[in-house]
Backbone as XML, in Angstrom:
<?xml version="1.0"?>
<chain id="A" units="angstrom">
  <residue number="1" name="MET">
    <atom name="N" x="1.385" y="-5.949" z="-12.519"/>
    <atom name="CA" x="0.617" y="-7.358" z="-10.785"/>
    <atom name="C" x="-1.013" y="-7.523" z="-11.670"/>
  </residue>
  <residue number="2" name="ASN">
    <atom name="N" x="-2.286" y="-8.979" z="-12.127"/>
    <atom name="CA" x="-2.961" y="-8.436" z="-12.485"/>
    <atom name="C" x="-4.157" y="-8.252" z="-10.982"/>
  </residue>
  <residue number="3" name="LEU">
    <atom name="N" x="-4.962" y="-7.563" z="-10.767"/>
    <atom name="CA" x="-5.974" y="-6.968" z="-10.061"/>
    <atom name="C" x="-7.142" y="-7.790" z="-10.330"/>
  </residue>
  <residue number="4" name="ASP">
    <atom name="N" x="-7.618" y="-8.668" z="-8.650"/>
    <atom name="CA" x="-9.117" y="-9.097" z="-9.025"/>
    <atom name="C" x="-9.905" y="-8.322" z="-9.006"/>
  </residue>
  <residue number="5" name="ALA">
    <atom name="N" x="-10.730" y="-7.836" z="-10.111"/>
    <atom name="CA" x="-11.408" y="-6.596" z="-9.649"/>
    <atom name="C" x="-12.031" y="-6.940" z="-8.139"/>
  </residue>
  <residue number="6" name="ASP">
    <atom name="N" x="-12.675" y="-7.707" z="-7.692"/>
    <atom name="CA" x="-13.395" y="-8.564" z="-6.316"/>
    <atom name="C" x="-12.863" y="-8.627" z="-5.038"/>
  </residue>
  <residue number="7" name="THR">
    <atom name="N" x="-11.147" y="-8.426" z="-5.354"/>
    <atom name="CA" x="-10.588" y="-8.621" z="-4.030"/>
    <atom name="C" x="-10.092" y="-8.000" z="-3.232"/>
  </residue>
  <residue number="8" name="ILE">
    <atom name="N" x="-10.569" y="-7.908" z="-2.211"/>
    <atom name="CA" x="-10.048" y="-6.347" z="-0.853"/>
    <atom name="C" x="-8.137" y="-6.678" z="-1.201"/>
  </residue>
  <residue number="9" name="TYR">
    <atom name="N" x="-7.250" y="-5.200" z="-0.979"/>
    <atom name="CA" x="-6.348" y="-5.265" z="-0.960"/>
    <atom name="C" x="-5.512" y="-3.769" z="-0.248"/>
  </residue>
  <residue number="10" name="CYS">
    <atom name="N" x="-4.845" y="-4.036" z="0.137"/>
    <atom name="CA" x="-4.309" y="-3.199" z="1.780"/>
    <atom name="C" x="-2.813" y="-2.656" z="0.882"/>
  </residue>
  <residue number="11" name="LEU">
    <atom name="N" x="-3.581" y="-0.933" z="0.678"/>
    <atom name="CA" x="-2.070" y="-0.418" z="1.081"/>
    <atom name="C" x="-1.500" y="0.084" z="1.617"/>
  </residue>
  <residue number="12" name="GLU">
    <atom name="N" x="-0.068" y="0.627" z="1.931"/>
    <atom name="CA" x="0.494" y="1.232" z="3.633"/>
    <atom name="C" x="2.262" y="1.879" z="3.190"/>
  </residue>
  <residue number="13" name="ASN">
    <atom name="N" x="1.158" y="3.374" z="3.218"/>
    <atom name="CA" x="2.788" y="4.162" z="2.988"/>
    <atom name="C" x="3.254" y="4.866" z="4.092"/>
  </residue>
  <residue number="14" name="PRO">
    <atom name="N" x="3.718" y="4.087" z="4.801"/>
    <atom name="CA" x="5.092" y="4.442" z="6.555"/>
    <atom name="C" x="5.141" y="5.684" z="6.414"/>
  </residue>
  <residue number="15" name="GLU">
    <atom name="N" x="5.817" y="5.712" z="5.153"/>
    <atom name="CA" x="6.279" y="7.732" z="4.971"/>
    <atom name="C" x="5.199" y="8.457" z="5.399"/>
  </residue>
  <residue number="16" name="ALA">
    <atom name="N" x="4.026" y="8.708" z="4.150"/>
    <atom name="CA" x="3.144" y="9.355" z="4.935"/>
    <atom name="C" x="2.562" y="9.453" z="5.788"/>
  </residue>
  <residue number="17" name="GLY">
    <atom name="N" x="2.459" y="7.745" z="6.196"/>
    <atom name="CA" x="1.363" y="7.320" z="7.805"/>
    <atom name="C" x="0.062" y="7.405" z="7.595"/>
  </residue>
  <residue number="18" name="ILE">
    <atom name="N" x="0.232" y="6.855" z="5.511"/>
    <atom name="CA" x="-1.604" y="6.344" z="4.974"/>
    <atom name="C" x="-1.798" y="4.534" z="5.049"/>
  </residue>
  <residue number="19" name="LYS">
    <atom name="N" x="-2.848" y="4.608" z="5.586"/>
    <atom name="CA" x="-3.179" y="2.967" z="5.264"/>
    <atom name="C" x="-4.530" y="2.975" z="4.510"/>
  </residue>
  <residue number="20" name="ARG">
    <atom name="N" x="-4.749" y="2.536" z="3.562"/>
    <atom name="CA" x="-6.061" y="2.424" z="2.615"/>
    <atom name="C" x="-6.693" y="0.801" z="2.415"/>
  </residue>
  <residue number="21" name="ILE">
    <atom name="N" x="-7.973" y="0.777" z="2.841"/>
    <atom name="CA" x="-8.525" y="-0.236" z="1.791"/>
    <atom name="C" x="-8.842" y="-0.599" z="0.689"/>
  </residue>
  <residue number="22" name="ALA">
    <atom name="N" x="-8.956" y="-1.100" z="-0.713"/>
    <atom name="CA" x="-9.234" y="-0.270" z="-1.514"/>
    <atom name="C" x="-9.701" y="-2.148" z="-2.169"/>
  </residue>
  <residue number="23" name="THR">
    <atom name="N" x="-10.769" y="-1.550" z="-2.765"/>
    <atom name="CA" x="-11.133" y="-3.061" z="-3.915"/>
    <atom name="C" x="-10.213" y="-2.755" z="-5.103"/>
  </residue>
  <residue number="24" name="GLY">
    <atom name="N" x="-10.430" y="-4.595" z="-5.821"/>
    <atom name="CA" x="-9.228" y="-3.993" z="-6.821"/>
    <atom name="C" x="-10.304" y="-3.466" z="-8.787"/>
  </residue>
  <residue number="25" name="LYS">
    <atom name="N" x="-11.600" y="-2.872" z="-8.073"/>
    <atom name="CA" x="-11.512" y="-2.127" z="-9.757"/>
    <atom name="C" x="-11.506" y="-0.458" z="-9.208"/>
  </residue>
  <residue number="26" name="GLU">
    <atom name="N" x="-11.220" y="-0.502" z="-7.707"/>
    <atom name="CA" x="-11.401" y="0.989" z="-7.528"/>
    <atom name="C" x="-9.734" y="1.007" z="-7.949"/>
  </residue>
  <residue number="27" name="LEU">
    <atom name="N" x="-8.214" y="0.350" z="-7.675"/>
    <atom name="CA" x="-7.321" y="0.742" z="-7.935"/>
    <atom name="C" x="-7.039" y="0.664" z="-9.224"/>
  </residue>
  <residue number="28" name="LYS">
    <atom name="N" x="-8.054" y="-0.556" z="-10.345"/>
    <atom name="CA" x="-8.357" y="-0.009" z="-11.701"/>
    <atom name="C" x="-8.696" y="1.403" z="-12.211"/>
  </residue>
  <residue number="29" name="TYR">
    <atom name="N" x="-9.808" y="2.164" z="-11.905"/>
    <atom name="CA" x="-10.045" y="3.158" z="-12.116"/>
    <atom name="C" x="-9.999" y="4.254" z="-11.257"/>
  </residue>
  <residue number="30" name="GLU">
    <atom name="N" x="-9.475" y="4.188" z="-10.094"/>
    <atom name="CA" x="-9.621" y="5.365" z="-9.431"/>
    <atom name="C" x="-8.311" y="5.953" z="-9.090"/>
  </residue>
  <residue number="31" name="ASP">
    <atom name="N" x="-7.733" y="7.091" z="-7.673"/>
    <atom name="CA" x="-6.817" y="7.281" z="-7.957"/>
    <atom name="C" x="-6.160" y="6.403" z="-7.172"/>
  </residue>
  <residue number="32" name="VAL">
    <atom name="N" x="-6.169" y="5.698" z="-6.403"/>
    <atom name="CA" x="-6.058" y="5.665" z="-5.066"/>
    <atom name="C" x="-4.274" y="5.139" z="-4.870"/>
  </residue>
  <residue number="33" name="VAL">
    <atom name="N" x="-4.069" y="4.576" z="-5.965"/>
    <atom name="CA" x="-2.440" y="4.271" z="-5.930"/>
    <atom name="C" x="-2.504" y="5.782" z="-5.575"/>
  </residue>
  <residue number="34" name="LYS">
    <atom name="N" x="-2.191" y="6.795" z="-6.943"/>
    <atom name="CA" x="-1.940" y="8.278" z="-6.493"/>
    <atom name="C" x="-2.059" y="9.198" z="-5.157"/>
  </residue>
  <residue number="35" name="GLU">
    <atom name="N" x="-2.976" y="8.402" z="-4.608"/>
    <atom name="CA" x="-3.346" y="9.088" z="-3.253"/>
    <atom name="C" x="-2.598" y="8.250" z="-2.183"/>
  </residue>
  <residue number="36" name="VAL">
    <atom name="N" x="-2.374" y="7.114" z="-2.596"/>
    <atom name="CA" x="-1.367" y="6.414" z="-1.235"/>
    <atom name="C" x="0.025" y="7.064" z="-1.380"/>
  </residue>
  <residue number="37" name="PHE">
    <atom name="N" x="0.554" y="6.886" z="-2.585"/>
    <atom name="CA" x="1.853" y="6.628" z="-2.702"/>
    <atom name="C" x="2.294" y="7.922" z="-3.399"/>
  </residue>
  <residue number="38" name="GLY">
    <atom name="N" x="1.421" y="8.552" z="-4.122"/>
    <atom name="CA" x="2.120" y="9.880" z="-4.326"/>
    <atom name="C" x="2.315" y="9.681" z="-5.936"/>
  </residue>
  <residue number="39" name="VAL">
    <atom name="N" x="1.687" y="8.369" z="-6.697"/>
    <atom name="CA" x="2.580" y="7.448" z="-7.744"/>
    <atom name="C" x="1.589" y="7.366" z="-8.821"/>
  </residue>
  <residue number="40" name="ALA">
    <atom name="N" x="1.624" y="7.060" z="-10.448"/>
    <atom name="CA" x="0.789" y="6.736" z="-11.074"/>
    <atom name="C" x="0.177" y="5.711" z="-11.210"/>
  </residue>
  <residue number="41" name="ASP">
    <atom name="N" x="0.963" y="4.249" z="-10.406"/>
    <atom name="CA" x="-0.158" y="2.981" z="-10.963"/>
    <atom name="C" x="1.030" y="2.441" z="-9.852"/>
  </residue>
  <residue number="42" name="ILE">
    <atom name="N" x="-0.161" y="0.909" z="-9.557"/>
    <atom name="CA" x="1.066" y="-0.324" z="-9.423"/>
    <atom name="C" x="2.561" y="-0.391" z="-9.399"/>
  </residue>
  <residue number="43" name="ASN">
    <atom name="N" x="2.448" y="0.320" z="-10.873"/>
    <atom name="CA" x="4.473" y="-0.689" z="-11.460"/>
    <atom name="C" x="5.029" y="-0.247" z="-10.803"/>
  </residue>
  <residue number="44" name="ASP">
    <atom name="N" x="4.934" y="1.334" z="-10.800"/>
    <atom name="CA" x="5.610" y="2.429" z="-10.235"/>
    <atom name="C" x="6.433" y="1.617" z="-8.422"/>
  </residue>
  <residue number="45" name="LEU">
    <atom name="N" x="5.084" y="1.377" z="-7.873"/>
    <atom name="CA" x="5.772" y="1.311" z="-6.124"/>
    <atom name="C" x="6.995" y="0.198" z="-6.649"/>
  </residue>
  <residue number="46" name="MET">
    <atom name="N" x="7.557" y="-0.180" z="-7.381"/>
    <atom name="CA" x="8.652" y="-1.340" z="-7.700"/>
    <atom name="C" x="10.422" y="-0.283" z="-7.790"/>
  </residue>
  <residue number="47" name="MET">
    <atom name="N" x="9.728" y="0.784" z="-8.169"/>
    <atom name="CA" x="10.652" y="1.973" z="-8.350"/>
    <atom name="C" x="10.852" y="2.339" z="-7.744"/>
  </residue>
  <residue number="48" name="MET">
    <atom name="N" x="10.107" y="2.706" z="-6.545"/>
    <atom name="CA" x="9.742" y="2.786" z="-4.778"/>
    <atom name="C" x="10.409" y="2.564" z="-4.121"/>
  </residue>
  <residue number="49" name="ILE">
    <atom name="N" x="10.367" y="1.691" z="-4.314"/>
    <atom name="CA" x="11.056" y="0.482" z="-3.508"/>
    <atom name="C" x="13.235" y="0.636" z="-3.359"/>
  </residue>
  <residue number="50" name="GLU">
    <atom name="N" x="13.019" y="0.774" z="-4.723"/>
    <atom name="CA" x="14.781" y="0.118" z="-4.942"/>
    <atom name="C" x="14.868" y="1.793" z="-4.970"/>
  </residue>
  <residue number="51" name="TYR">
    <atom name="N" x="14.341" y="2.646" z="-5.357"/>
    <atom name="CA" x="15.495" y="4.511" z="-5.538"/>
    <atom name="C" x="15.611" y="5.425" z="-4.963"/>
  </residue>
  <residue number="52" name="ASN">
    <atom name="N" x="14.137" y="5.706" z="-3.872"/>
    <atom name="CA" x="13.525" y="6.164" z="-3.197"/>
    <atom name="C" x="13.766" y="6.283" z="-1.313"/>
  </residue>
  <residue number="53" name="LYS">
    <atom name="N" x="15.103" y="6.970" z="-1.317"/>
    <atom name="CA" x="16.476" y="6.138" z="-0.340"/>
    <atom name="C" x="15.160" y="6.613" z="1.300"/>
  </residue>
  <residue number="54" name="GLN">
    <atom name="N" x="14.383" y="7.497" z="0.749"/>
    <atom name="CA" x="13.563" y="7.911" z="1.771"/>
    <atom name="C" x="12.687" y="7.802" z="2.057"/>
  </residue>
  <residue number="55" name="PHE">
    <atom name="N" x="11.831" y="6.883" z="1.541"/>
    <atom name="CA" x="10.347" y="5.781" z="1.361"/>
    <atom name="C" x="11.226" y="4.402" z="1.709"/>
  </residue>
  <residue number="56" name="GLN">
    <atom name="N" x="12.399" y="3.863" z="1.426"/>
    <atom name="CA" x="12.865" y="2.336" z="1.634"/>
    <atom name="C" x="13.296" y="2.785" z="3.023"/>
  </residue>
  <residue number="57" name="LEU">
    <atom name="N" x="13.979" y="4.886" z="3.515"/>
    <atom name="CA" x="14.230" y="3.915" z="5.567"/>
    <atom name="C" x="12.932" y="4.146" z="6.555"/>
  </residue>
  <residue number="58" name="SER">
    <atom name="N" x="11.293" y="4.578" z="6.190"/>
    <atom name="CA" x="10.517" y="4.860" z="6.027"/>
    <atom name="C" x="9.937" y="2.852" z="6.768"/>
  </residue>
  <residue number="59" name="VAL">
    <atom name="N" x="9.974" y="2.203" z="4.976"/>
    <atom name="CA" x="9.557" y="0.956" z="5.002"/>
    <atom name="C" x="10.014" y="0.588" z="6.330"/>
  </residue>
  <residue number="60" name="CYS">
    <atom name="N" x="11.857" y="0.348" z="5.901"/>
    <atom name="CA" x="12.844" y="0.194" z="6.720"/>
    <atom name="C" x="11.865" y="0.301" z="8.972"/>
  </residue>
  <residue number="61" name="ASN">
    <atom name="N" x="11.520" y="1.575" z="8.785"/>
    <atom name="CA" x="11.296" y="1.469" z="9.802"/>
    <atom name="C" x="10.425" y="1.039" z="10.720"/>
  </residue>
  <residue number="62" name="ALA">
    <atom name="N" x="9.097" y="0.859" z="9.571"/>
    <atom name="CA" x="8.309" y="0.705" z="10.133"/>
    <atom name="C" x="7.981" y="-1.253" z="10.133"/>
  </residue>
  <residue number="63" name="HIS">
    <atom name="N" x="8.685" y="-1.891" z="9.713"/>
    <atom name="CA" x="8.691" y="-2.809" z="9.470"/>
    <atom name="C" x="9.642" y="-4.046" z="10.693"/>
  </residue>
  <residue number="64" name="GLY">
    <atom name="N" x="11.022" y="-3.138" z="10.415"/>
    <atom name="CA" x="12.019" y="-2.914" z="11.436"/>
    <atom name="C" x="13.023" y="-3.969" z="10.703"/>
  </residue>
  <residue number="65" name="ILE">
    <atom name="N" x="13.154" y="-3.807" z="9.582"/>
    <atom name="CA" x="14.347" y="-4.787" z="8.535"/>
    <atom name="C" x="15.436" y="-4.158" z="8.013"/>
  </residue>
  <residue number="66" name="GLN">
    <atom name="N" x="15.912" y="-4.246" z="7.287"/>
    <atom name="CA" x="17.044" y="-4.126" z="6.391"/>
    <atom name="C" x="16.482" y="-3.725" z="5.045"/>
  </residue>
  <residue number="67" name="GLU">
    <atom name="N" x="16.954" y="-3.106" z="4.289"/>
    <atom name="CA" x="16.579" y="-2.036" z="3.204"/>
    <atom name="C" x="16.673" y="-3.198" z="1.606"/>
  </residue>
  <residue number="68" name="ASP">
    <atom name="N" x="18.319" y="-4.257" z="2.190"/>
    <atom name="CA" x="17.438" y="-5.720" z="1.220"/>
    <atom name="C" x="16.756" y="-6.491" z="0.869"/>
  </residue>
  <residue number="69" name="GLU">
    <atom name="N" x="15.632" y="-6.651" z="2.183"/>
    <atom name="CA" x="14.062" y="-7.018" z="2.957"/>
    <atom name="C" x="12.848" y="-6.661" z="3.003"/>
  </residue>
  <residue number="70" name="ILE">
    <atom name="N" x="13.560" y="-5.290" z="1.607"/>
    <atom name="CA" x="11.867" y="-4.767" z="1.573"/>
    <atom name="C" x="10.783" y="-6.121" z="0.730"/>
  </residue>
  <residue number="71" name="LYS">
    <atom name="N" x="9.520" y="-5.986" z="0.661"/>
    <atom name="CA" x="8.994" y="-6.147" z="-0.318"/>
    <atom name="C" x="8.011" y="-5.502" z="-0.678"/>
  </residue>
  <residue number="72" name="LEU">
    <atom name="N" x="7.891" y="-6.170" z="-2.171"/>
    <atom name="CA" x="6.122" y="-5.138" z="-2.422"/>
    <atom name="C" x="5.136" y="-6.141" z="-1.457"/>
  </residue>
  <residue number="73" name="GLU">
    <atom name="N" x="5.455" y="-6.560" z="-0.719"/>
    <atom name="CA" x="3.716" y="-7.629" z="0.032"/>
    <atom name="C" x="4.183" y="-5.952" z="0.919"/>
  </residue>
  <residue number="74" name="MET">
    <atom name="N" x="4.921" y="-5.787" z="1.189"/>
    <atom name="CA" x="4.763" y="-4.850" z="2.560"/>
    <atom name="C" x="3.953" y="-3.738" z="2.974"/>
  </residue>
  <residue number="75" name="ILE">
    <atom name="N" x="3.796" y="-3.382" z="1.466"/>
    <atom name="CA" x="2.792" y="-1.773" z="0.788"/>
    <atom name="C" x="1.865" y="-1.994" z="0.670"/>
  </residue>
  <residue number="76" name="PHE">
    <atom name="N" x="1.661" y="-3.274" z="-0.689"/>
    <atom name="CA" x="0.798" y="-3.778" z="-1.430"/>
    <atom name="C" x="0.593" y="-5.544" z="-1.562"/>
  </residue>
  <residue number="77" name="ARG">
    <atom name="N" x="-1.019" y="-5.149" z="-0.623"/>
    <atom name="CA" x="-1.217" y="-6.493" z="-0.555"/>
    <atom name="C" x="-3.115" y="-6.849" z="-0.443"/>
  </residue>
  <residue number="78" name="VAL">
    <atom name="N" x="-3.123" y="-8.205" z="-0.362"/>
    <atom name="CA" x="-4.432" y="-9.083" z="-0.420"/>
    <atom name="C" x="-5.221" y="-8.528" z="1.128"/>
  </residue>
  <residue number="79" name="ALA">
    <atom name="N" x="-5.720" y="-7.587" z="1.457"/>
    <atom name="CA" x="-5.590" y="-8.001" z="2.758"/>
    <atom name="C" x="-6.267" y="-8.557" z="3.953"/>
  </residue>
  <residue number="80" name="THR">
    <atom name="N" x="-5.970" y="-8.958" z="4.960"/>
    <atom name="CA" x="-6.276" y="-9.874" z="5.419"/>
    <atom name="C" x="-7.552" y="-9.976" z="6.254"/>
  </residue>
  <residue number="81" name="ALA">
    <atom name="N" x="-8.046" y="-11.012" z="7.631"/>
    <atom name="CA" x="-9.715" y="-10.193" z="8.068"/>
    <atom name="C" x="-8.541" y="-9.004" z="8.871"/>
  </residue>
  <residue number="82" name="GLN">
    <atom name="N" x="-7.707" y="-8.687" z="9.794"/>
    <atom name="CA" x="-7.552" y="-8.401" z="10.503"/>
    <atom name="C" x="-7.806" y="-6.599" z="9.719"/>
  </residue>
  <residue number="83" name="ASP">
    <atom name="N" x="-7.001" y="-7.017" z="8.292"/>
    <atom name="CA" x="-6.741" y="-5.486" z="7.913"/>
    <atom name="C" x="-8.309" y="-4.710" z="7.733"/>
  </residue>
  <residue number="84" name="LYS">
    <atom name="N" x="-9.175" y="-5.066" z="7.594"/>
    <atom name="CA" x="-10.425" y="-4.931" z="7.343"/>
    <atom name="C" x="-11.078" y="-4.598" z="8.169"/>
  </residue>
  <residue number="85" name="LYS">
    <atom name="N" x="-10.897" y="-5.691" z="9.398"/>
    <atom name="CA" x="-11.805" y="-4.618" z="11.377"/>
    <atom name="C" x="-10.518" y="-3.694" z="11.104"/>
  </residue>
  <residue number="86" name="GLN">
    <atom name="N" x="-9.639" y="-3.741" z="11.044"/>
    <atom name="CA" x="-8.487" y="-3.027" z="11.160"/>
    <atom name="C" x="-8.984" y="-0.991" z="10.299"/>
  </residue>
  <residue number="87" name="ALA">
    <atom name="N" x="-9.968" y="-1.336" z="9.491"/>
    <atom name="CA" x="-9.497" y="-0.167" z="8.710"/>
    <atom name="C" x="-11.539" y="0.038" z="8.780"/>
  </residue>
  <residue number="88" name="ILE">
    <atom name="N" x="-12.181" y="-0.761" z="9.360"/>
    <atom name="CA" x="-13.569" y="-0.605" z="9.611"/>
    <atom name="C" x="-13.447" y="0.268" z="10.814"/>
  </residue>
  <residue number="89" name="ALA">
    <atom name="N" x="-12.560" y="-0.495" z="11.928"/>
    <atom name="CA" x="-12.933" y="1.052" z="12.783"/>
    <atom name="C" x="-11.942" y="1.839" z="13.067"/>
  </residue>
  <residue number="90" name="MET">
    <atom name="N" x="-11.653" y="2.012" z="12.084"/>
    <atom name="CA" x="-10.565" y="3.169" z="11.644"/>
    <atom name="C" x="-11.297" y="4.604" z="11.161"/>
  </residue>
  <residue number="91" name="ASN">
    <atom name="N" x="-12.473" y="4.158" z="9.846"/>
    <atom name="CA" x="-12.585" y="4.177" z="9.156"/>
    <atom name="C" x="-13.875" y="5.516" z="10.049"/>
  </residue>
  <residue number="92" name="THR">
    <atom name="N" x="-14.718" y="4.567" z="11.039"/>
    <atom name="CA" x="-15.618" y="5.021" z="11.569"/>
    <atom name="C" x="-14.661" y="6.617" z="13.287"/>
  </residue>
  <residue number="93" name="GLU">
    <atom name="N" x="-13.408" y="6.252" z="12.823"/>
    <atom name="CA" x="-13.436" y="8.076" z="13.747"/>
    <atom name="C" x="-12.096" y="8.025" z="12.502"/>
  </residue>
  <residue number="94" name="GLY">
    <atom name="N" x="-13.184" y="8.711" z="10.940"/>
    <atom name="CA" x="-11.756" y="9.237" z="10.307"/>
    <atom name="C" x="-10.667" y="9.386" z="9.502"/>
  </residue>
  <residue number="95" name="ASN">
    <atom name="N" x="-10.134" y="8.258" z="10.015"/>
    <atom name="CA" x="-8.787" y="7.644" z="9.761"/>
    <atom name="C" x="-8.363" y="7.646" z="8.077"/>
  </residue>
  <residue number="96" name="VAL">
    <atom name="N" x="-9.248" y="6.522" z="7.959"/>
    <atom name="CA" x="-8.921" y="5.591" z="7.034"/>
    <atom name="C" x="-10.042" y="5.957" z="6.398"/>
  </residue>
  <residue number="97" name="SER">
    <atom name="N" x="-10.211" y="5.559" z="4.851"/>
    <atom name="CA" x="-11.703" y="4.986" z="3.905"/>
    <atom name="C" x="-11.425" y="3.660" z="3.483"/>
  </residue>
  <residue number="98" name="SER">
    <atom name="N" x="-12.313" y="3.394" z="3.222"/>
    <atom name="CA" x="-12.288" y="1.818" z="3.162"/>
    <atom name="C" x="-13.625" y="1.617" z="1.168"/>
  </residue>
</chain>
């Protein structure tokens, strides 16, 4: 997956209850993916989706879907305007860092 340094991404781990907003530059040079998901890089997220049953269950519960409906975009995507607003609001409460 190619990351644009200036693009803002939303990472969400429903198993750990973590939601984080980060730039492509942060994802490339910092340990953001490891902080949110506990894996080294974005490519490992597909392995989590495929093989980690507890993680699959948490994604299914968070989105109200079945295992065969899980997509990477549910946990890692370009941030929407709503994601950004929510992150700003939560950051002032100390819950999400952006």
